[in-house]
C-alpha cells in the first residue's frame, strides 16, 4: 500500500474524532437526531482545525446506508461512506472555491441542483475557501441557498470569515472552529507515535505541538518531517541540531553571560551561533521564547505546555539575576528587534546591539521602581526623627521695605504672617529638636507626616486647605508694585531687609491708615490706586475750556477743547489706536491754522504720524476750514544722580541679563 502522510491517514472519520471541536460535533449530532438539520452550513476557522473533515463526516452521516435514516455514527463501510471518504461520490461534490470563482461556475451548480441524487439521500455541495468567490458568484448563489430543493444541502468552509458577504452568512448556520491546545496536540502525536512504532520524548512532542500553533494538520506535517530524520527515536536534541535551533542549553549559556555583563564573550558566542548556520530570525524567535518562559516562571507558572520545556531546565542564574520588570524589558527589546530588522541596514548589527543592551539590563530601573524608592525614602525621612517644620518667616525671603507701605499696613502684614506661621507650624516638643535630623532643616510639604503616609506623630502638618491665604499678595516676598515704592538712602542685605536696625519707613501723604481685609477690598484698593496714578490725565488738563480758541477767517472762534473732543470721537471709530495715542499726548497749542501736541513715546509718535491724514480731515471738517495738525516728541530731561544701586537689583540684572533704564529717587 502506498505511503500516506499522517494528516491524511489520521483524518477524523467520526464526530468523536474531532479534536478540540466538541461544540460543533455535539450540535451537529443533536440536529441529526432530531432531523432538524439546515439546508446551508458555514464552517469558519483557522487552517487545519477540521472544517473539511467535519463537512465530510456530516455528508456521510446524512447519506449512510447502514440504516434507513441519517445517523450520528456513520458506519464507514457502506458504498456511500467509502465513496465520500475517497472523494468519488457522485452526490457529494467538493468544489475548490479558489479555482471556481466565476459566475459561470455557480450557474452550473444552479442547473445541477434541479436533478435529484443518484444513489444517496441528499446531494451535498462542499465549497472549500468560499471567500474566494467573486461578488457576482456570491450574488448568483443567494436565491439558490435561500430556497434550495429539499434534497440539496450546501456546506461552505472558509478561513477568512470577514470576506464572506453578510447576505451569505444570514442564509447559513454558522459554526466557528477553534485552534487546538498544545496538550491535545501532544496526545494526538503520542497516538501517532504508537501507530508508527516510534519512540519520542515528551519534550520533543511538546515542541512540535507548540510550533504548530494550534493547527492539527501543521502538527502532523511537522511530525512527519521530524520522524523522517529521527530514525525511530525523536528527541529534542535531534530536532535542535537538524532544524538549526539554539536549544535550551545554548540559550542558558548566552543569557548567563548577559546577566554577568560579559559583553565580549556574548559577542563571541553570538558569532559562533551565526557561523553554525542559525538564522538571525530563528535566533531572535528562540531568544524571545526563552525570555517569555523566564518571565512566566518568575510569575509562578511552570506548566510544561506553556513553557515548551521543563521549568527545571532553565538557568537559575538568569532567574535570580533579573527581576520581572527587567525581563519584561528584555522581551520588549526582542519584539521591537523583530520588527526593526525588516528595514535595517544590517540585521546582524541590530541583533548585536540588542544583546549588548542586555549586558547592562541589570542597571535598568523602571519608573515604578523609582516611585517605590521615593516612597521608601519619604518613609525613612519621616521615621528618622520628628523634624521641626520651619515657619514662613524663617524660610521665606523678607520683602524689602522701601517706605512704600504705611505703618498700619506693615502691622497688618506682620499680623497676617504671624497668623500663617501659627497655622502652618505645629508646635514641636523641645526633645524632638535635639534628635533626628539637624535642627532647623527645611522640610517639604509632601513629606509632612499624617496618618495616611505613616509619618511621625509630632511632625504632622495641617492640610493645605486649612491654612488661610494671606490677603496681602506681597506678604511672602516678591516685587512690590512700582507705584508704591520710593527710593531712599537705606542699604539692604541680600534678602532685602534694611541693614540699619533703627530704620523706620517714611509715610507718604497718599498712604492709607488701614489695610483691606477682604480680597474684594484689596482688589478695589489696587484698582483705585492704579487708576489715580497710572491713568494719564495730562491731556484732559492741557485741553480744557481755557486752552485757547481757533479763529476762523470770518472771525468766528471755536474752542480747542471742542476740536479735541470731536477729533477723539470720530477717530475712535476709524483708527482706535491713533485715538488712544492722542489721549496720551500733552501741551496742545494752536497757532493760526496749525495745531500741535507732544508725546513722550516713540510708539505713540509713529502711530499718530501714520494717522495725520485722517486727523487733518476731521479737524478741517469740524472747523469748516483747513487745519494742519503736527505731533512732536517731548524732550525728557533726566537728572543724573550717583545713587548706589542695591545689591538685589544688581543680582536681578545679572540673572536676567538686563540693564537699569530708570527709577525713582
PDB file of C-alpha atoms in Angstrom, residues 487-489 640-646 664-665:
ATOM      1  CA  UNK A 487      13.895 105.144  46.782  1.00  0.00           C
ATOM      2  CA  UNK A 488      15.853 106.250  49.791  1.00  0.00           C
ATOM      3  CA  UNK A 489      19.417 106.122  51.045  1.00  0.00           C
ATOM      4  CA  UNK A 640      21.962 112.382  36.610  1.00  0.00           C
ATOM      5  CA  UNK A 641      22.499 111.142  40.121  1.00  0.00           C
ATOM      6  CA  UNK A 642      25.065 108.994  41.792  1.00  0.00           C
ATOM      7  CA  UNK A 643      22.773 106.762  43.803  1.00  0.00           C
ATOM      8  CA  UNK A 644      24.247 103.447  44.782  1.00  0.00           C
ATOM      9  CA  UNK A 645      22.305 100.566  43.219  1.00  0.00           C
ATOM     10  CA  UNK A 646      21.103  97.954  45.752  1.00  0.00           C
ATOM     11  CA  UNK A 664      12.714 106.962  41.409  1.00  0.00           C
ATOM     12  CA  UNK A 665      14.949 108.676  43.879  1.00  0.00           C
TER      13      UNK A 665
END
